[in-house]
Amino acid sequence: MASEWKFTAKEIAERPDLFMSGHRACAGCAPATVHRLVLKATRGPTIATNATGCMEVTSTIYPFTAWKIPWIHTAFENAAANASGIEAALKILRKKGRLEYEHVDVIAFGGDGGTFDIGIQALSGAVERGHDFLYVLYDNEAYMNTGIQRSGGTPLGAWTTTSPAGRKIPGKPQLKKPIADIMVAHEMPYVATASPAFWIDLIKKVRRGLEVEGPAFLHVIAPCPRGWRSDPSKSIEISRIAVETCIFPLWEAIDGEYNLSAPSKLMALRPERKKTVKEYLKMQGRFRHLFKPEFEHLTGKIQETVDRRWQKLLKRCNMP
Amino acid sequence: MNTEKKKGWKEIPMAGVCWVPSTSYLTGDWKIYRPVWDSEKCTRCVLCHLYCPDGAITWKAKTNEMIFNYDYCKGCGICEAECPTNAISMKLEGEP
């Protein structure tokens, strides 16, 4: 791998915004922040492709486009297939000597619906074929674009319009799919998780994912104030607390070797700084019913699940 | 309202290509509160620029100041919540 890219905040601020202003995402949309930060980490000519989702719909309302780079969208399920097609086309152009650039990066963006549920076969196939591209999953934990329906990425106990919280059923009864671990099982060269609150970590991981030869996968948590029923100004804070409660630990797996990233390593070395999941849950209206006396036991169950997955991760990272 | 005549199918680009940059669509009138910047308190950490979902805040290196573009700011308040020195305050739109 090439030498580590070092940068300061002002150097990043001076780079042009490839995801422009004027897109029609809601106020306080963290996925928009994620897109901006990801495109700040590009190393040259880049081609992007989107799965259908919030950011596809809001960034390209005909005839407007928020993308300053070549961009393509075809359908919901095939962001990864698109990316592999682009990469194959670049390969043949280079072979014929019709490509003037040394390297052209391909980034595929997908929401959690387009990755966890609908797009997983295209993604799995593209990774198996070993195309050189970066897949960025911005995870807002439901189908927000069509009106907050549950997806494979929705966590336990969350309210959505298709898993409503009533007197008997407390939101979604199933657990969240561990998608990043599924991608590690593909034995791909680079898998990482990131949070927009820790932007240095996010930008470094994007660059590493682009530099690596072969497919790379980046799972980014992206709070949605509309669907999570949270304050728009707290989007970044929620993504920070998700890391501090170990609900969404940050790690990277290079060739299957797990490594904790700095913000989560702190939580591993100083367990007393780890927050309880209640602090994460109480910031969001979609978990409001969990604080009623009849569903109190569910917060305990969520904490248990988080602790179990955290201990499993620590074991994989060879941490005490 | 936009009164100019819309283009027909013969004039627009083929295959549904979007050709107008989104910066020509102003989202500034969505906001209720607008961020007001205090140059004295600001340390130019540029976190507001990095966290802004709309790219409405830019850092001008020449004059070392943060520029708030109210044409695109949707007034979410992320910049105020994340500012480490409280140099940004949210004011109701229309107030001085």
Short mmCIF file of C-alpha atoms in Angstrom, two decimals:
data_model
loop_
_atom_site.label_atom_id
_atom_site.label_comp_id
_atom_site.label_asym_id
_atom_site.label_seq_id
_atom_site.Cartn_x
_atom_site.Cartn_y
_atom_site.Cartn_z
CA MET A 1 0.00 0.00 0.00
CA ALA A 2 1.16 3.54 -0.73
CA SER A 3 2.43 5.76 2.05
CA GLU A 4 -0.15 7.25 4.41
CA TRP A 5 -1.83 10.43 3.21
CA LYS A 6 -1.42 13.23 5.77
CA PHE A 7 -3.61 16.31 5.74
CA THR A 8 -4.88 19.18 7.85
CA ALA A 9 -8.46 20.41 8.19
CA LYS A 10 -7.65 23.51 6.16
CA GLU A 11 -6.16 21.49 3.33
CA ILE A 12 -9.40 19.54 3.20
CA ALA A 13 -11.40 22.79 3.35
CA GLU A 14 -9.51 24.13 0.36
CA ARG A 15 -10.35 21.13 -1.79
CA PRO A 16 -13.37 21.84 -3.99
CA ASP A 17 -16.76 20.41 -3.07
CA LEU A 18 -17.54 17.73 -5.63
CA PHE A 19 -20.98 17.26 -4.09
CA MET A 20 -22.38 20.75 -4.60
CA SER A 21 -24.78 22.95 -2.67
CA GLY A 22 -28.38 23.19 -3.75
CA HIS A 23 -29.25 19.50 -3.46
CA ARG A 24 -32.68 18.92 -1.98
CA ALA A 25 -31.84 16.75 1.05
CA CYS A 26 -33.62 17.66 4.33
CA ALA A 27 -32.03 20.10 6.76
CA GLY A 28 -29.53 18.26 8.96
CA CYS A 29 -29.09 15.34 6.55
CA ALA A 30 -25.98 13.40 7.63
CA PRO A 31 -25.84 11.32 4.40
CA ALA A 32 -25.20 14.60 2.55
CA THR A 33 -22.29 15.32 4.91
CA VAL A 34 -20.98 11.80 4.28
CA HIS A 35 -21.12 12.31 0.51
CA ARG A 36 -19.28 15.62 0.77
CA LEU A 37 -16.56 14.15 3.00
CA VAL A 38 -16.13 11.03 0.85
CA LEU A 39 -15.70 13.12 -2.30
CA LYS A 40 -13.18 15.35 -0.49
CA ALA A 41 -10.91 12.30 -0.21
CA THR A 42 -10.69 11.50 -3.92
CA ARG A 43 -7.20 11.37 -5.44
CA GLY A 44 -7.95 12.38 -9.03
CA PRO A 45 -10.49 11.58 -11.71
CA THR A 46 -13.41 9.73 -10.16
CA ILE A 47 -16.64 8.22 -11.47
CA ALA A 48 -19.55 7.77 -9.09
CA THR A 49 -22.61 5.58 -9.29
CA ASN A 50 -25.60 5.54 -6.97
CA ALA A 51 -28.15 2.98 -5.94
CA THR A 52 -31.66 4.40 -5.75
CA GLY A 53 -32.09 6.08 -2.41
CA CYS A 54 -32.35 9.38 -0.65
CA MET A 55 -29.12 10.78 -1.99
CA GLU A 56 -29.80 9.68 -5.56
CA VAL A 57 -33.24 11.28 -5.53
CA THR A 58 -32.32 14.51 -3.77
CA SER A 59 -29.06 15.15 -5.62
CA THR A 60 -30.41 14.74 -9.17
CA ILE A 61 -33.90 16.16 -9.48
CA TYR A 62 -34.24 16.60 -13.23
CA PRO A 63 -32.73 18.75 -14.74
CA PHE A 64 -30.53 19.65 -11.75
CA THR A 65 -27.49 17.68 -10.62
CA ALA A 66 -25.37 18.17 -7.51
CA TRP A 67 -22.47 16.06 -8.80
CA LYS A 68 -19.37 17.72 -10.21
CA ILE A 69 -18.02 14.35 -11.36
CA PRO A 70 -19.37 11.84 -13.91
CA TRP A 71 -22.27 10.07 -12.28
CA ILE A 72 -24.63 7.32 -13.32
CA HIS A 73 -27.74 5.75 -11.87
CA THR A 74 -29.71 2.93 -13.42
CA ALA A 75 -31.73 0.96 -10.87
CA PHE A 76 -32.10 0.13 -7.19
CA GLU A 77 -30.31 -3.20 -6.94
CA ASN A 78 -27.27 -2.71 -9.15
CA ALA A 79 -24.96 0.00 -7.82
CA ALA A 80 -22.16 -2.57 -7.48
CA ALA A 81 -22.91 -4.07 -10.91
CA ASN A 82 -22.74 -0.56 -12.38
CA ALA A 83 -19.38 0.00 -10.71
CA SER A 84 -18.02 -3.27 -12.06
CA GLY A 85 -19.22 -2.31 -15.55
CA ILE A 86 -17.49 1.07 -15.31
CA GLU A 87 -14.31 -0.57 -14.08
CA ALA A 88 -14.38 -3.13 -16.91
CA ALA A 89 -14.91 -0.35 -19.47
CA LEU A 90 -11.96 1.60 -18.05
CA LYS A 91 -9.80 -1.51 -18.30
CA ILE A 92 -10.54 -2.02 -22.00
CA LEU A 93 -10.07 1.69 -22.75
CA ARG A 94 -6.66 1.55 -21.10
CA LYS A 95 -5.77 -1.57 -23.08
CA LYS A 96 -6.64 0.24 -26.31
CA GLY A 97 -4.67 3.31 -25.23
CA ARG A 98 -7.66 5.61 -25.17
CA LEU A 99 -7.41 6.56 -21.49
CA GLU A 100 -5.14 9.45 -20.69
CA TYR A 101 -5.35 9.18 -16.90
CA GLU A 102 -3.05 7.03 -14.83
CA HIS A 103 -5.88 5.83 -12.62
CA VAL A 104 -9.61 6.50 -12.52
CA ASP A 105 -11.37 5.66 -9.28
CA VAL A 106 -14.86 4.21 -9.16
CA ILE A 107 -17.07 4.84 -6.14
CA ALA A 108 -20.48 3.24 -5.70
CA PHE A 109 -22.83 4.79 -3.15
CA GLY A 110 -25.67 2.80 -1.70
CA GLY A 111 -28.14 3.31 1.07
CA ASP A 112 -28.95 0.59 3.55
CA GLY A 113 -31.97 -0.58 1.52
CA GLY A 114 -29.85 -0.75 -1.62
CA THR A 115 -27.14 -2.69 0.19
CA PHE A 116 -28.58 -4.79 3.05
CA ASP A 117 -31.66 -6.02 1.19
CA ILE A 118 -31.98 -5.24 -2.50
CA GLY A 119 -28.40 -4.78 -3.67
CA ILE A 120 -26.59 -7.52 -1.76
CA GLN A 121 -26.51 -10.00 -4.66
CA ALA A 122 -24.97 -7.43 -7.04
CA LEU A 123 -22.48 -6.38 -4.35
CA SER A 124 -21.55 -9.95 -3.47
CA GLY A 125 -21.06 -10.79 -7.14
CA ALA A 126 -18.93 -7.72 -7.86
CA VAL A 127 -16.72 -8.45 -4.86
CA GLU A 128 -16.37 -12.09 -5.86
CA ARG A 129 -15.27 -11.04 -9.37
CA GLY A 130 -12.70 -8.76 -7.73
CA HIS A 131 -13.41 -5.47 -9.49
CA ASP A 132 -11.38 -2.48 -8.29
CA PHE A 133 -13.94 -0.13 -6.76
CA LEU A 134 -15.00 1.38 -3.45
CA TYR A 135 -18.51 0.75 -2.19
CA VAL A 136 -19.72 3.33 0.32
CA LEU A 137 -22.78 2.30 2.31
CA TYR A 138 -24.42 5.27 4.01
CA ASP A 139 -26.57 3.63 6.63
CA ASN A 140 -29.62 5.60 7.75
CA GLU A 141 -31.27 2.42 9.00
CA ALA A 142 -34.52 2.39 6.97
CA TYR A 143 -35.97 3.16 3.53
CA MET A 144 -36.13 6.91 4.25
CA ASN A 145 -36.66 7.92 0.64
CA THR A 146 -40.04 6.17 0.31
CA GLY A 147 -41.28 7.03 3.79
CA ILE A 148 -39.36 5.27 6.58
CA GLN A 149 -40.03 1.58 5.92
CA ARG A 150 -38.03 -1.03 7.82
CA SER A 151 -34.95 -2.54 6.17
CA GLY A 152 -32.37 -5.15 7.11
CA GLY A 153 -30.39 -2.31 8.64
CA THR A 154 -33.05 -1.13 11.07
CA PRO A 155 -31.98 -1.88 14.65
CA LEU A 156 -33.98 -3.79 17.25
CA GLY A 157 -36.88 -1.86 18.77
CA ALA A 158 -36.90 0.99 16.25
CA TRP A 159 -40.20 2.46 15.12
CA THR A 160 -40.76 2.64 11.36
CA THR A 161 -43.99 2.90 9.37
CA THR A 162 -43.91 -0.83 8.61
CA SER A 163 -42.80 -1.86 12.11
CA PRO A 164 -44.95 0.51 14.17
CA ALA A 165 -44.70 0.58 17.94
CA GLY A 166 -48.04 -0.33 19.47
CA ARG A 167 -49.33 -1.77 22.73
CA LYS A 168 -48.08 -5.29 21.97
CA ILE A 169 -45.17 -4.94 19.52
CA PRO A 170 -42.32 -2.56 20.43
CA GLY A 171 -41.07 -1.55 16.98
CA LYS A 172 -38.89 -3.86 14.89
CA PRO A 173 -38.53 -7.24 16.64
CA GLN A 174 -35.43 -8.38 14.71
CA LEU A 175 -31.75 -7.47 15.04
CA LYS A 176 -29.66 -5.46 12.60
CA LYS A 177 -27.78 -7.45 9.98
CA PRO A 178 -23.97 -7.29 10.55
CA ILE A 179 -23.29 -6.31 6.94
CA ALA A 180 -19.62 -5.37 7.38
CA ASP A 181 -18.84 -8.81 8.84
CA ILE A 182 -20.65 -10.40 5.89
CA MET A 183 -18.35 -8.42 3.58
CA VAL A 184 -15.25 -9.51 5.54
CA ALA A 185 -16.39 -13.10 4.97
CA HIS A 186 -15.98 -12.45 1.22
CA GLU A 187 -12.21 -12.28 1.92
CA MET A 188 -12.02 -8.87 0.25
CA PRO A 189 -8.91 -6.69 0.70
CA TYR A 190 -10.47 -3.78 2.60
CA VAL A 191 -13.54 -3.42 4.80
CA ALA A 192 -14.06 -0.57 7.28
CA THR A 193 -16.72 1.20 9.29
CA ALA A 194 -16.75 4.98 9.78
CA SER A 195 -18.75 7.80 11.28
CA PRO A 196 -19.01 11.37 9.90
CA ALA A 197 -18.37 12.76 13.41
CA PHE A 198 -14.82 11.34 13.22
CA TRP A 199 -14.12 12.91 9.86
CA ILE A 200 -10.33 12.39 9.82
CA ASP A 201 -10.89 8.68 10.30
CA LEU A 202 -13.56 8.68 7.56
CA ILE A 203 -11.42 10.53 4.99
CA LYS A 204 -8.39 8.31 5.69
CA LYS A 205 -10.48 5.18 5.26
CA VAL A 206 -11.92 6.42 1.97
CA ARG A 207 -8.44 7.09 0.64
CA ARG A 208 -7.21 3.67 1.79
CA GLY A 209 -10.22 2.06 0.12
CA LEU A 210 -9.41 3.84 -3.15
CA GLU A 211 -5.71 2.98 -3.01
CA VAL A 212 -6.20 -0.69 -2.36
CA GLU A 213 -6.11 -3.03 -5.38
CA GLY A 214 -9.46 -4.75 -5.62
CA PRO A 215 -12.84 -4.13 -4.04
CA ALA A 216 -13.22 -2.10 -0.85
CA PHE A 217 -16.28 -1.64 1.35
CA LEU A 218 -16.99 1.23 3.71
CA HIS A 219 -19.94 1.18 6.12
CA VAL A 220 -20.78 4.70 7.34
CA ILE A 221 -23.47 5.52 9.87
CA ALA A 222 -25.56 8.49 8.71
CA PRO A 223 -28.31 9.73 11.03
CA CYS A 224 -31.51 10.88 9.31
CA PRO A 225 -33.34 13.50 11.41
CA ARG A 226 -36.61 12.93 9.56
CA GLY A 227 -36.72 9.17 9.97
CA TRP A 228 -34.99 8.91 13.32
CA ARG A 229 -37.28 11.61 14.70
CA SER A 230 -34.29 13.50 16.06
CA ASP A 231 -33.27 17.15 16.17
CA PRO A 232 -31.65 18.16 12.83
CA SER A 233 -28.81 19.90 14.67
CA LYS A 234 -27.93 16.69 16.56
CA SER A 235 -27.18 14.51 13.49
CA ILE A 236 -23.42 14.63 13.93
CA GLU A 237 -23.66 14.24 17.72
CA ILE A 238 -25.78 11.10 17.34
CA SER A 239 -23.21 9.58 15.01
CA ARG A 240 -20.55 10.38 17.63
CA ILE A 241 -22.54 8.84 20.50
CA ALA A 242 -23.19 5.73 18.37
CA VAL A 243 -19.42 5.17 18.46
CA GLU A 244 -19.05 6.07 22.13
CA THR A 245 -21.77 3.59 23.14
CA CYS A 246 -20.15 0.90 20.94
CA ILE A 247 -23.43 0.48 19.04
CA PHE A 248 -21.43 1.31 15.93
CA PRO A 249 -17.76 0.53 16.64
CA LEU A 250 -15.15 1.80 14.18
CA TRP A 251 -12.74 -0.78 12.80
CA GLU A 252 -11.06 -1.80 9.61
CA ALA A 253 -10.22 -5.22 8.26
CA ILE A 254 -7.28 -5.37 5.85
CA ASP A 255 -7.19 -8.81 4.18
CA GLY A 256 -9.38 -10.15 6.97
CA GLU A 257 -7.16 -8.84 9.80
CA TYR A 258 -9.38 -6.84 12.15
CA ASN A 259 -8.03 -3.63 13.68
CA LEU A 260 -9.84 -1.18 15.95
CA SER A 261 -9.69 2.48 14.85
CA ALA A 262 -8.61 5.22 17.27
CA PRO A 263 -12.05 6.38 18.54
CA SER A 264 -13.13 2.83 19.33
CA LYS A 265 -9.73 1.81 20.66
CA LEU A 266 -10.20 4.44 23.34
CA MET A 267 -13.46 2.75 24.34
CA ALA A 268 -11.63 -0.60 24.51
CA LEU A 269 -8.74 0.69 26.62
CA ARG A 270 -10.90 2.92 28.85
CA PRO A 271 -14.13 0.97 29.36
CA GLU A 272 -15.27 3.51 31.99
CA ARG A 273 -15.72 6.08 29.20
CA LYS A 274 -18.15 3.82 27.37
CA LYS A 275 -21.69 5.23 27.50
CA THR A 276 -24.85 3.20 27.99
CA VAL A 277 -27.16 2.64 25.03
CA LYS A 278 -29.89 4.63 26.82
CA GLU A 279 -28.01 7.84 26.00
CA TYR A 280 -28.16 6.95 22.31
CA LEU A 281 -31.80 5.83 22.44
CA LYS A 282 -33.17 8.87 24.27
CA MET A 283 -31.95 11.28 21.58
CA GLN A 284 -34.19 9.68 18.98
CA GLY A 285 -37.99 9.76 18.74
CA ARG A 286 -38.07 6.39 16.99
CA PHE A 287 -37.08 4.74 20.30
CA ARG A 288 -39.51 6.81 22.41
CA HIS A 289 -41.76 3.84 23.23
CA LEU A 290 -38.83 1.97 24.81
CA PHE A 291 -38.98 4.32 27.80
CA LYS A 292 -42.57 3.29 28.62
CA PRO A 293 -42.70 0.94 31.63
CA GLU A 294 -44.05 -2.04 29.63
CA PHE A 295 -41.10 -2.04 27.21
CA GLU A 296 -38.35 -1.16 29.73
CA HIS A 297 -36.87 -4.69 29.47
CA LEU A 298 -36.07 -4.07 25.80
CA THR A 299 -33.36 -1.48 26.52
CA GLY A 300 -31.64 -4.19 28.57
CA LYS A 301 -31.87 -6.54 25.61
CA ILE A 302 -30.41 -3.91 23.28
CA GLN A 303 -27.53 -3.30 25.72
CA GLU A 304 -26.94 -7.06 25.91
CA THR A 305 -26.77 -7.37 22.12
CA VAL A 306 -24.43 -4.40 21.82
CA ASP A 307 -22.14 -5.82 24.53
CA ARG A 308 -22.14 -9.26 22.92
CA ARG A 309 -21.19 -7.87 19.50
CA TRP A 310 -18.56 -5.57 21.09
CA GLN A 311 -16.92 -8.47 22.97
CA LYS A 312 -16.90 -10.50 19.75
CA LEU A 313 -15.21 -7.62 17.93
CA LEU A 314 -12.61 -7.18 20.69
CA LYS A 315 -11.74 -10.85 20.42
CA ARG A 316 -11.31 -10.52 16.65
CA CYS A 317 -9.05 -7.47 17.12
CA ASN A 318 -6.96 -9.31 19.76
CA MET A 319 -7.80 -6.68 22.37
CA PRO A 320 -7.92 -7.56 26.09
CA MET B 1 -42.40 31.24 -10.76
CA ASN B 2 -40.33 30.26 -13.74
CA THR B 3 -42.15 31.72 -16.76
CA GLU B 4 -39.66 30.90 -19.50
CA LYS B 5 -40.83 28.31 -22.01
CA LYS B 6 -39.78 24.76 -21.16
CA LYS B 7 -37.51 22.91 -23.60
CA GLY B 8 -39.04 20.27 -25.83
CA TRP B 9 -37.72 16.73 -26.22
CA LYS B 10 -35.66 17.72 -29.26
CA GLU B 11 -33.68 20.35 -27.35
CA ILE B 12 -32.83 18.46 -24.12
CA PRO B 13 -29.82 16.09 -23.90
CA MET B 14 -30.42 12.42 -24.66
CA ALA B 15 -30.87 9.63 -22.12
CA GLY B 16 -32.17 11.74 -19.24
CA VAL B 17 -28.85 13.41 -18.50
CA CYS B 18 -29.15 16.17 -15.89
CA TRP B 19 -27.41 19.22 -17.29
CA VAL B 20 -28.18 22.10 -14.89
CA PRO B 21 -25.90 22.43 -11.82
CA SER B 22 -27.88 22.25 -8.58
CA THR B 23 -26.25 25.50 -7.43
CA SER B 24 -28.73 27.33 -9.65
CA TYR B 25 -31.52 26.09 -7.34
CA LEU B 26 -31.50 28.07 -4.10
CA THR B 27 -32.54 26.20 -0.97
CA GLY B 28 -31.95 29.15 1.36
CA ASP B 29 -35.64 29.93 1.85
CA TRP B 30 -36.19 26.61 3.68
CA LYS B 31 -34.69 27.92 6.89
CA ILE B 32 -36.34 29.28 10.02
CA TYR B 33 -33.14 30.01 11.93
CA ARG B 34 -29.98 31.35 10.34
CA PRO B 35 -26.44 30.91 11.67
CA VAL B 36 -24.61 34.11 12.63
CA TRP B 37 -20.82 33.96 12.81
CA ASP B 38 -18.70 35.71 15.46
CA SER B 39 -15.26 36.44 14.01
CA GLU B 40 -13.77 37.20 17.46
CA LYS B 41 -14.61 33.84 19.05
CA CYS B 42 -13.86 31.76 15.95
CA THR B 43 -10.55 29.84 15.87
CA ARG B 44 -10.92 28.78 12.21
CA CYS B 45 -10.96 25.07 12.96
CA VAL B 46 -13.22 24.76 9.86
CA LEU B 47 -15.29 22.02 11.52
CA CYS B 48 -18.47 23.84 10.45
CA HIS B 49 -17.36 23.61 6.83
CA LEU B 50 -16.68 19.89 7.17
CA TYR B 51 -19.93 19.01 8.94
CA CYS B 52 -22.30 21.24 6.92
CA PRO B 53 -24.53 18.95 4.83
CA ASP B 54 -25.10 21.68 2.24
CA GLY B 55 -21.60 23.02 1.74
CA ALA B 56 -22.97 26.43 2.62
CA ILE B 57 -19.95 27.39 4.75
CA THR B 58 -16.58 27.91 3.08
CA TRP B 59 -13.22 29.05 4.38
CA LYS B 60 -11.57 31.85 2.47
CA ALA B 61 -7.82 31.43 2.86
CA LYS B 62 -6.91 34.90 1.58
CA THR B 63 -8.82 36.85 4.24
CA ASN B 64 -8.95 33.96 6.76
CA GLU B 65 -12.69 34.18 7.27
CA MET B 66 -15.62 31.82 7.16
CA ILE B 67 -18.20 32.67 4.52
CA PHE B 68 -21.80 31.67 5.17
CA ASN B 69 -23.80 31.32 1.99
CA TYR B 70 -27.40 31.96 3.05
CA ASP B 71 -28.62 31.10 -0.46
CA TYR B 72 -28.07 27.41 0.30
CA CYS B 73 -28.12 27.18 4.14
CA LYS B 74 -31.17 25.20 5.26
CA GLY B 75 -30.80 26.28 8.89
CA CYS B 76 -30.30 22.81 10.40
CA GLY B 77 -28.04 24.12 13.17
CA ILE B 78 -25.31 21.45 12.92
CA CYS B 79 -22.67 24.22 12.74
CA GLU B 80 -23.93 25.77 15.99
CA ALA B 81 -24.12 22.39 17.77
CA GLU B 82 -20.63 21.31 16.67
CA CYS B 83 -18.76 24.63 17.08
CA PRO B 84 -16.19 24.07 19.86
CA THR B 85 -15.98 27.77 20.79
CA ASN B 86 -19.67 28.75 20.42
CA ALA B 87 -18.76 31.23 17.71
CA ILE B 88 -21.98 30.48 15.81
CA SER B 89 -25.42 31.39 17.13
CA MET B 90 -28.79 30.71 15.53
CA LYS B 91 -31.04 33.74 15.01
CA LEU B 92 -34.64 33.76 13.81
CA GLU B 93 -34.87 34.65 10.13
CA GLY B 94 -35.74 38.35 9.82
CA GLU B 95 -34.20 39.38 13.16
CA PRO B 96 -31.17 41.68 12.90
#
